[in-house]
């Protein structure tokens, strides 16, 4: 239930996940190594499931997949994998996206039954991961943007917008969060979670819109977060990046979630060159090596972009316990400059009418 139309369709109807991509022959798999053999074996089992809705078997298989793909995989070059494995990976990412969307729908429904859902978020099995990822993203954002942003957009919020909720309730307690999702049902579920919270219900706004149809509004946000599952294919992700680059304000920050190493079997990899070509300068890239799966990229929108591709260095040497921070040697202008203070809160319906 993200902003990707493909994911919405799959989430609603669980279409096409059973259409398995043929695996390598045993000889080919042996040549690829134990990691890829294990990933292919899990892919065969996952793609053969009758449903990806939460169940003991589904949870067990995806847990095994995450545990297999999480450790550092030195020497693994995702881009150089042969075509059959590339096709398998692309389909596996869609399976993961579908399962994640169904998991969020399931737990959003459960949480809505509580008198105060926000006080019970810990029942979500990956809640602790969201806490760590949100802290990581906050630390990276504040290290570049010294002024606390007054307005943030989160694109691809879904039915269980934990990223926005955790960021708003823990790290950015005075910031307005505008959450975008293409699925009205997802937004309806998300609103139910925060309506009993007097603070979050005032600071979290939900817009039902296709990201590619939102234009002027993106120029009003100091920071835009792009969820990992918005744009599952490289071409689709590139279109979203170019759209954001066209409509975000100069000086605004773009936070993206990517994947590195074997974790690229779980989530799409954001091409740094696509970010740069869309009108952004890369400020830093962080590759966690703990249970936080997503890499975090922060970029800054500029007017006249002059980039030296040699400045970007993605050498992941001797990983630290928590991860690897890769900084680009870019001298920044005044951080978070040129933004007006956020005005009075506008009625949610009025905002959505302006965006439509």
CSV table of C-alpha atoms in Angstrom, one decimal:
chain,number,residue,atom,x,y,z
A,1,UNK,CA,0.0,0.0,0.0
A,2,UNK,CA,2.6,2.5,-1.1
A,3,UNK,CA,2.5,5.1,-3.7
A,4,UNK,CA,3.6,2.7,-6.3
A,5,UNK,CA,0.6,1.7,-8.4
A,6,UNK,CA,2.0,-1.8,-8.9
A,7,UNK,CA,2.3,-2.3,-5.2
A,8,UNK,CA,-1.2,-1.1,-4.5
A,9,UNK,CA,-2.6,-3.6,-7.1
A,10,UNK,CA,-0.6,-6.4,-5.7
A,11,UNK,CA,-1.5,-5.5,-2.1
A,12,UNK,CA,-5.2,-5.5,-2.9
A,13,UNK,CA,-5.4,-8.6,-5.0
A,14,UNK,CA,-2.1,-10.5,-4.4
A,15,UNK,CA,-1.7,-10.7,-8.2
A,16,UNK,CA,1.2,-12.3,-10.0
A,17,UNK,CA,3.4,-13.3,-7.0
A,18,UNK,CA,2.9,-17.0,-8.0
A,19,UNK,CA,4.4,-16.4,-11.4
A,20,UNK,CA,7.8,-17.8,-10.6
A,21,UNK,CA,10.9,-16.9,-12.5
A,22,UNK,CA,12.8,-20.0,-13.5
A,23,UNK,CA,15.8,-20.6,-11.3
A,24,UNK,CA,19.4,-21.3,-12.4
A,25,UNK,CA,20.4,-24.9,-13.1
A,26,UNK,CA,22.1,-26.6,-10.1
A,27,UNK,CA,25.5,-26.2,-11.9
A,28,UNK,CA,24.9,-22.5,-12.4
A,29,UNK,CA,23.9,-22.0,-8.8
A,30,UNK,CA,26.9,-23.8,-7.6
A,31,UNK,CA,29.1,-21.4,-9.6
A,32,UNK,CA,27.3,-18.4,-8.0
A,33,UNK,CA,28.1,-19.4,-4.4
A,34,UNK,CA,26.3,-20.4,-1.2
A,35,UNK,CA,24.6,-17.0,-0.6
A,36,UNK,CA,22.9,-16.9,-4.0
A,37,UNK,CA,22.0,-20.6,-3.7
A,38,UNK,CA,20.3,-19.9,-0.4
A,39,UNK,CA,18.5,-16.8,-1.7
A,40,UNK,CA,17.3,-18.8,-4.8
A,41,UNK,CA,16.0,-21.6,-2.6
A,42,UNK,CA,14.1,-19.2,-0.4
A,43,UNK,CA,12.7,-17.5,-3.5
A,44,UNK,CA,11.4,-20.8,-4.8
A,45,UNK,CA,9.6,-21.4,-1.5
A,46,UNK,CA,8.2,-17.9,-1.2
A,47,UNK,CA,7.0,-17.7,-4.8
A,48,UNK,CA,5.2,-21.0,-4.3
A,49,UNK,CA,3.1,-19.8,-1.4
A,50,UNK,CA,-0.6,-19.7,-1.9
A,51,UNK,CA,-0.8,-16.3,-0.1
A,52,UNK,CA,1.6,-13.7,1.3
A,53,UNK,CA,-0.7,-12.6,4.1
A,54,UNK,CA,0.9,-12.9,7.6
A,55,UNK,CA,1.0,-16.5,8.8
A,56,UNK,CA,3.6,-18.7,10.6
A,57,UNK,CA,5.0,-20.1,7.3
A,58,UNK,CA,5.1,-16.7,5.6
A,59,UNK,CA,6.8,-15.0,8.6
A,60,UNK,CA,9.3,-17.9,8.9
A,61,UNK,CA,10.4,-17.7,5.3
A,62,UNK,CA,10.8,-13.9,5.2
A,63,UNK,CA,12.7,-14.0,8.5
A,64,UNK,CA,15.1,-16.5,7.0
A,65,UNK,CA,15.4,-14.4,3.9
A,66,UNK,CA,16.3,-11.3,5.9
A,67,UNK,CA,18.8,-13.2,8.0
A,68,UNK,CA,20.4,-14.6,4.9
A,69,UNK,CA,20.7,-11.2,3.2
A,70,UNK,CA,21.6,-9.0,6.2
A,71,UNK,CA,25.3,-9.9,6.8
A,72,UNK,CA,28.0,-8.0,4.7
A,73,UNK,CA,28.6,-9.7,1.4
A,74,UNK,CA,32.0,-8.6,0.2
A,75,UNK,CA,32.6,-9.2,-3.5
A,76,UNK,CA,28.9,-9.4,-4.3
A,77,UNK,CA,28.1,-7.1,-7.3
A,78,UNK,CA,24.4,-7.0,-7.7
A,79,UNK,CA,24.7,-5.1,-11.0
A,80,UNK,CA,26.9,-7.8,-12.6
A,81,UNK,CA,24.5,-10.7,-11.8
A,82,UNK,CA,23.4,-12.7,-14.9
A,83,UNK,CA,20.0,-12.0,-16.3
A,84,UNK,CA,18.1,-14.9,-14.8
A,85,UNK,CA,19.3,-13.8,-11.3
A,86,UNK,CA,18.4,-10.2,-12.1
A,87,UNK,CA,14.9,-11.3,-13.0
A,88,UNK,CA,14.6,-13.4,-9.9
A,89,UNK,CA,15.8,-10.4,-7.7
A,90,UNK,CA,13.3,-8.0,-9.3
A,91,UNK,CA,10.5,-10.5,-8.7
A,92,UNK,CA,11.7,-11.2,-5.1
A,93,UNK,CA,11.6,-7.5,-4.3
A,94,UNK,CA,8.0,-7.3,-5.5
A,95,UNK,CA,7.2,-10.3,-3.3
A,96,UNK,CA,8.8,-8.6,-0.3
A,97,UNK,CA,6.9,-5.4,-1.1
A,98,UNK,CA,3.6,-7.3,-1.2
A,99,UNK,CA,4.3,-9.1,2.0
A,100,UNK,CA,5.3,-5.9,3.7
A,101,UNK,CA,2.2,-4.1,2.6
A,102,UNK,CA,-0.1,-7.0,3.8
A,103,UNK,CA,1.8,-7.1,7.1
A,104,UNK,CA,1.2,-3.4,7.6
A,105,UNK,CA,-2.5,-3.7,6.7
A,106,UNK,CA,-2.8,-6.6,9.2
A,107,UNK,CA,-1.2,-4.7,12.1
A,108,UNK,CA,-2.8,-1.4,11.3
A,109,UNK,CA,-6.2,-3.1,11.7
A,110,UNK,CA,-5.2,-4.6,15.0
A,111,UNK,CA,-3.8,-1.4,16.4
A,112,UNK,CA,-7.0,0.5,15.4
A,113,UNK,CA,-8.9,-1.7,17.9
A,114,UNK,CA,-7.0,-0.2,20.8
A,115,UNK,CA,-8.3,2.9,22.6
A,116,UNK,CA,-4.9,4.6,21.9
A,117,UNK,CA,-3.1,2.9,19.1
A,118,UNK,CA,0.0,5.0,19.4
A,119,UNK,CA,0.7,3.6,22.9
A,120,UNK,CA,0.7,0.0,21.5
A,121,UNK,CA,2.9,0.3,18.5
A,122,UNK,CA,5.4,-2.1,20.0
A,123,UNK,CA,3.1,-5.0,19.0
A,124,UNK,CA,4.4,-4.6,15.4
A,125,UNK,CA,7.2,-7.1,15.1
A,126,UNK,CA,9.7,-4.7,13.5
A,127,UNK,CA,8.9,-1.7,15.6
A,128,UNK,CA,12.4,-1.6,17.2
A,129,UNK,CA,13.9,-1.5,13.7
A,130,UNK,CA,11.8,1.6,12.9
A,131,UNK,CA,13.0,3.2,16.1
A,132,UNK,CA,16.6,2.6,15.1
A,133,UNK,CA,16.1,3.7,11.4
A,134,UNK,CA,14.3,6.9,12.5
A,135,UNK,CA,17.1,7.8,14.9
A,136,UNK,CA,19.6,7.1,12.2
A,137,UNK,CA,17.7,9.3,9.7
A,138,UNK,CA,17.2,12.1,12.2
A,139,UNK,CA,20.9,12.1,13.1
A,140,UNK,CA,21.9,12.3,9.5
A,141,UNK,CA,19.4,15.0,8.7
A,142,UNK,CA,20.3,17.2,11.6
A,143,UNK,CA,24.0,16.8,10.8
A,144,UNK,CA,23.4,18.6,7.6
A,145,UNK,CA,20.3,20.7,8.3
A,146,UNK,CA,21.0,22.6,11.5
A,147,UNK,CA,17.6,24.2,11.7
A,148,UNK,CA,14.8,22.0,12.8
A,149,UNK,CA,12.5,21.7,9.7
A,150,UNK,CA,8.9,23.1,10.2
A,151,UNK,CA,7.4,21.0,7.4
A,152,UNK,CA,8.2,17.6,6.1
A,153,UNK,CA,6.7,15.4,3.3
A,154,UNK,CA,6.8,11.6,3.5
A,155,UNK,CA,6.0,10.0,0.2
A,156,UNK,CA,4.7,6.4,0.4
A,157,UNK,CA,3.4,6.5,4.0
A,158,UNK,CA,1.1,3.4,3.8
A,159,UNK,CA,-1.5,2.1,6.2
A,160,UNK,CA,1.0,2.0,9.1
A,161,UNK,CA,3.1,5.2,8.8
A,162,UNK,CA,5.6,4.2,11.5
A,163,UNK,CA,8.4,6.3,10.1
A,164,UNK,CA,6.3,9.5,10.3
A,165,UNK,CA,4.8,8.6,13.7
A,166,UNK,CA,8.2,7.8,15.3
A,167,UNK,CA,9.9,10.9,13.8
A,168,UNK,CA,7.0,13.2,14.8
A,169,UNK,CA,6.6,11.8,18.3
A,170,UNK,CA,10.2,11.3,19.2
A,171,UNK,CA,12.6,13.5,17.2
A,172,UNK,CA,10.7,16.4,15.5
A,173,UNK,CA,8.0,17.3,18.1
A,174,UNK,CA,7.1,20.6,16.5
A,175,UNK,CA,7.2,19.6,12.8
A,176,UNK,CA,4.2,19.2,10.5
A,177,UNK,CA,4.2,15.9,8.6
A,178,UNK,CA,2.5,15.7,5.3
A,179,UNK,CA,2.0,12.0,4.3
A,180,UNK,CA,1.4,11.0,0.7
A,181,UNK,CA,-0.1,7.7,-0.5
A,182,UNK,CA,-1.9,6.8,-3.7
A,183,UNK,CA,-4.3,4.4,-1.8
A,184,UNK,CA,-7.3,6.1,-0.1
A,185,UNK,CA,-7.8,2.9,2.0
A,186,UNK,CA,-4.2,3.1,3.3
A,187,UNK,CA,-4.7,6.8,4.3
A,188,UNK,CA,-8.0,6.0,6.0
A,189,UNK,CA,-6.3,3.3,8.1
A,190,UNK,CA,-3.4,5.6,8.9
A,191,UNK,CA,-5.8,8.4,10.1
A,192,UNK,CA,-7.5,6.0,12.5
A,193,UNK,CA,-4.2,5.3,14.2
A,194,UNK,CA,-3.5,8.9,15.1
A,195,UNK,CA,-6.9,10.5,15.6
A,196,UNK,CA,-7.0,9.6,19.4
A,197,UNK,CA,-3.6,11.4,19.9
A,198,UNK,CA,-4.2,15.1,20.5
A,199,UNK,CA,-0.7,16.1,19.3
A,200,UNK,CA,-0.2,13.9,16.3
A,201,UNK,CA,-3.7,14.4,15.0
A,202,UNK,CA,-2.8,18.1,14.6
A,203,UNK,CA,0.6,17.6,13.1
A,204,UNK,CA,0.1,14.7,10.7
A,205,UNK,CA,-1.8,15.4,7.5
A,206,UNK,CA,-2.6,12.7,4.9
A,207,UNK,CA,-3.0,13.3,1.2
A,208,UNK,CA,-4.3,10.7,-1.3
A,209,UNK,CA,-2.4,11.4,-4.5
A,210,UNK,CA,-0.1,9.9,-7.0
A,211,UNK,CA,3.3,11.4,-6.4
A,212,UNK,CA,3.7,12.1,-10.1
A,213,UNK,CA,0.7,14.4,-10.0
A,214,UNK,CA,1.9,16.5,-7.0
A,215,UNK,CA,3.7,19.5,-8.2
A,216,UNK,CA,3.6,22.9,-6.4
A,217,UNK,CA,3.2,21.3,-3.0
A,218,UNK,CA,6.7,19.8,-3.1
A,219,UNK,CA,8.1,23.3,-3.3
A,220,UNK,CA,6.8,24.0,0.2
A,221,UNK,CA,8.6,21.3,2.1
A,222,UNK,CA,12.1,21.7,3.7
A,223,UNK,CA,12.6,17.9,3.7
A,224,UNK,CA,11.1,15.2,1.6
A,225,UNK,CA,11.4,11.5,2.6
A,226,UNK,CA,11.0,8.9,-0.1
A,227,UNK,CA,10.0,5.5,1.1
A,228,UNK,CA,12.0,2.6,-0.2
A,229,UNK,CA,9.1,1.0,-2.1
A,230,UNK,CA,8.1,4.0,-4.1
A,231,UNK,CA,9.4,3.0,-7.5
A,232,UNK,CA,10.4,-0.7,-7.4
A,233,UNK,CA,12.0,-0.6,-10.8
A,234,UNK,CA,15.1,1.5,-11.6
A,235,UNK,CA,13.2,3.4,-14.4
A,236,UNK,CA,10.2,4.1,-12.2
A,237,UNK,CA,12.4,5.3,-9.3
A,238,UNK,CA,14.3,7.5,-11.8
A,239,UNK,CA,11.0,9.1,-12.9
A,240,UNK,CA,10.0,9.9,-9.3
A,241,UNK,CA,13.5,11.4,-8.6
A,242,UNK,CA,13.3,13.6,-11.7
A,243,UNK,CA,9.8,14.8,-10.7
A,244,UNK,CA,11.0,15.7,-7.2
A,245,UNK,CA,14.0,17.4,-8.6
A,246,UNK,CA,11.8,19.5,-10.9
A,247,UNK,CA,9.4,20.6,-8.1
A,248,UNK,CA,11.3,20.7,-4.8
A,249,UNK,CA,12.7,24.0,-3.6
A,250,UNK,CA,16.4,24.8,-4.0
A,251,UNK,CA,18.0,24.0,-0.7
A,252,UNK,CA,15.5,21.4,0.3
A,253,UNK,CA,16.7,18.0,1.5
A,254,UNK,CA,15.8,14.7,0.1
A,255,UNK,CA,16.1,11.6,2.3
A,256,UNK,CA,16.0,8.3,0.5
A,257,UNK,CA,16.1,4.6,1.5
A,258,UNK,CA,18.2,2.3,-0.6
A,259,UNK,CA,19.9,-1.1,-0.1
A,260,UNK,CA,23.5,-2.3,-0.2
A,261,UNK,CA,25.1,-5.7,-0.7
A,262,UNK,CA,22.8,-8.8,-0.4
A,263,UNK,CA,20.2,-6.5,1.1
A,264,UNK,CA,19.5,-5.5,-2.5
A,265,UNK,CA,17.5,-8.7,-2.7
A,266,UNK,CA,15.0,-7.2,-0.3
A,267,UNK,CA,14.7,-3.6,-1.4
A,268,UNK,CA,15.5,-1.5,-4.6
A,269,UNK,CA,18.9,0.1,-4.9
A,270,UNK,CA,18.8,3.8,-5.6
A,271,UNK,CA,21.2,4.8,-8.4
A,272,UNK,CA,23.3,7.7,-7.1
A,273,UNK,CA,23.8,9.0,-10.7
A,274,UNK,CA,20.0,9.2,-11.0
A,275,UNK,CA,19.8,11.4,-7.9
A,276,UNK,CA,22.5,13.7,-9.2
A,277,UNK,CA,21.0,13.8,-12.7
A,278,UNK,CA,17.7,14.9,-11.1
A,279,UNK,CA,19.2,18.1,-9.7
A,280,UNK,CA,20.5,17.0,-6.3
A,281,UNK,CA,23.9,16.9,-4.7
A,282,UNK,CA,24.7,13.9,-2.6
A,283,UNK,CA,25.7,14.8,0.9
A,284,UNK,CA,26.2,11.4,2.5
A,285,UNK,CA,25.3,7.7,2.1
A,286,UNK,CA,25.1,5.4,5.1
A,287,UNK,CA,25.2,1.6,4.9
A,288,UNK,CA,24.1,0.0,8.2
A,289,UNK,CA,25.4,-3.4,9.0
A,290,UNK,CA,23.1,-4.1,12.0
A,291,UNK,CA,19.4,-5.1,11.9
A,292,UNK,CA,18.5,-1.9,10.1
A,293,UNK,CA,18.2,-3.1,6.6
A,294,UNK,CA,17.9,0.1,4.5
A,295,UNK,CA,20.8,2.3,3.5
A,296,UNK,CA,20.1,6.0,4.0
A,297,UNK,CA,21.0,8.6,1.4
A,298,UNK,CA,20.6,12.4,2.0
A,299,UNK,CA,20.8,14.8,-0.9
A,300,UNK,CA,20.2,18.6,-1.3
A,301,UNK,CA,18.3,20.2,-4.2
A,302,UNK,CA,20.4,22.9,-5.9
A,303,UNK,CA,19.6,25.3,-8.7
A,304,UNK,CA,22.7,25.0,-10.9
A,305,UNK,CA,24.2,21.6,-10.3
A,306,UNK,CA,27.9,21.1,-11.0
A,307,UNK,CA,29.0,17.7,-9.9
A,308,UNK,CA,32.2,15.7,-10.2
A,309,UNK,CA,31.3,12.1,-10.2
A,310,UNK,CA,34.7,11.3,-8.8
A,311,UNK,CA,33.7,13.0,-5.6
A,312,UNK,CA,31.4,10.1,-4.8
A,313,UNK,CA,33.1,7.2,-3.1
A,314,UNK,CA,31.1,4.1,-2.2
A,315,UNK,CA,34.0,2.0,-0.8
A,316,UNK,CA,32.6,-0.1,2.0
A,317,UNK,CA,35.8,-1.1,3.7
A,318,UNK,CA,36.0,-3.0,7.0
A,319,UNK,CA,32.5,-2.3,8.2
A,320,UNK,CA,32.0,-0.9,11.6
A,321,UNK,CA,29.5,-2.6,13.9
A,322,UNK,CA,26.8,-0.1,13.2
A,323,UNK,CA,27.6,0.8,9.6
A,324,UNK,CA,29.6,2.8,7.2
A,325,UNK,CA,29.2,6.5,6.5
A,326,UNK,CA,30.3,7.8,3.2
A,327,UNK,CA,30.6,11.6,2.9
A,328,UNK,CA,31.0,13.6,-0.3
A,329,UNK,CA,33.6,16.5,-0.2
A,330,UNK,CA,31.0,19.2,-1.0
A,331,UNK,CA,31.1,22.6,0.6
A,332,UNK,CA,27.5,23.5,1.5
A,333,UNK,CA,26.0,26.9,1.3
A,334,UNK,CA,24.0,28.2,4.4
A,335,UNK,CA,22.0,25.2,5.6
A,336,UNK,CA,18.2,25.3,5.4
A,337,UNK,CA,18.3,28.9,4.2
A,338,UNK,CA,15.5,30.6,2.3
A,339,UNK,CA,12.6,29.0,4.0
A,340,UNK,CA,9.7,30.9,5.5
A,341,UNK,CA,8.3,29.9,8.8
A,342,UNK,CA,5.3,27.5,8.5
A,343,UNK,CA,2.1,29.4,8.7
A,344,UNK,CA,-1.1,28.5,10.5
A,345,UNK,CA,-2.4,25.0,10.2
A,346,UNK,CA,-4.7,24.6,7.2
A,347,UNK,CA,-7.8,22.4,7.3
A,348,UNK,CA,-6.9,19.0,6.0
A,349,UNK,CA,-9.7,18.9,3.4
A,350,UNK,CA,-8.7,22.3,2.1
A,351,UNK,CA,-5.1,21.2,1.7
A,352,UNK,CA,-6.1,18.1,-0.2
A,353,UNK,CA,-8.4,20.2,-2.5
A,354,UNK,CA,-5.4,22.4,-3.3
A,355,UNK,CA,-3.2,19.4,-4.2
A,356,UNK,CA,-5.8,17.8,-6.4
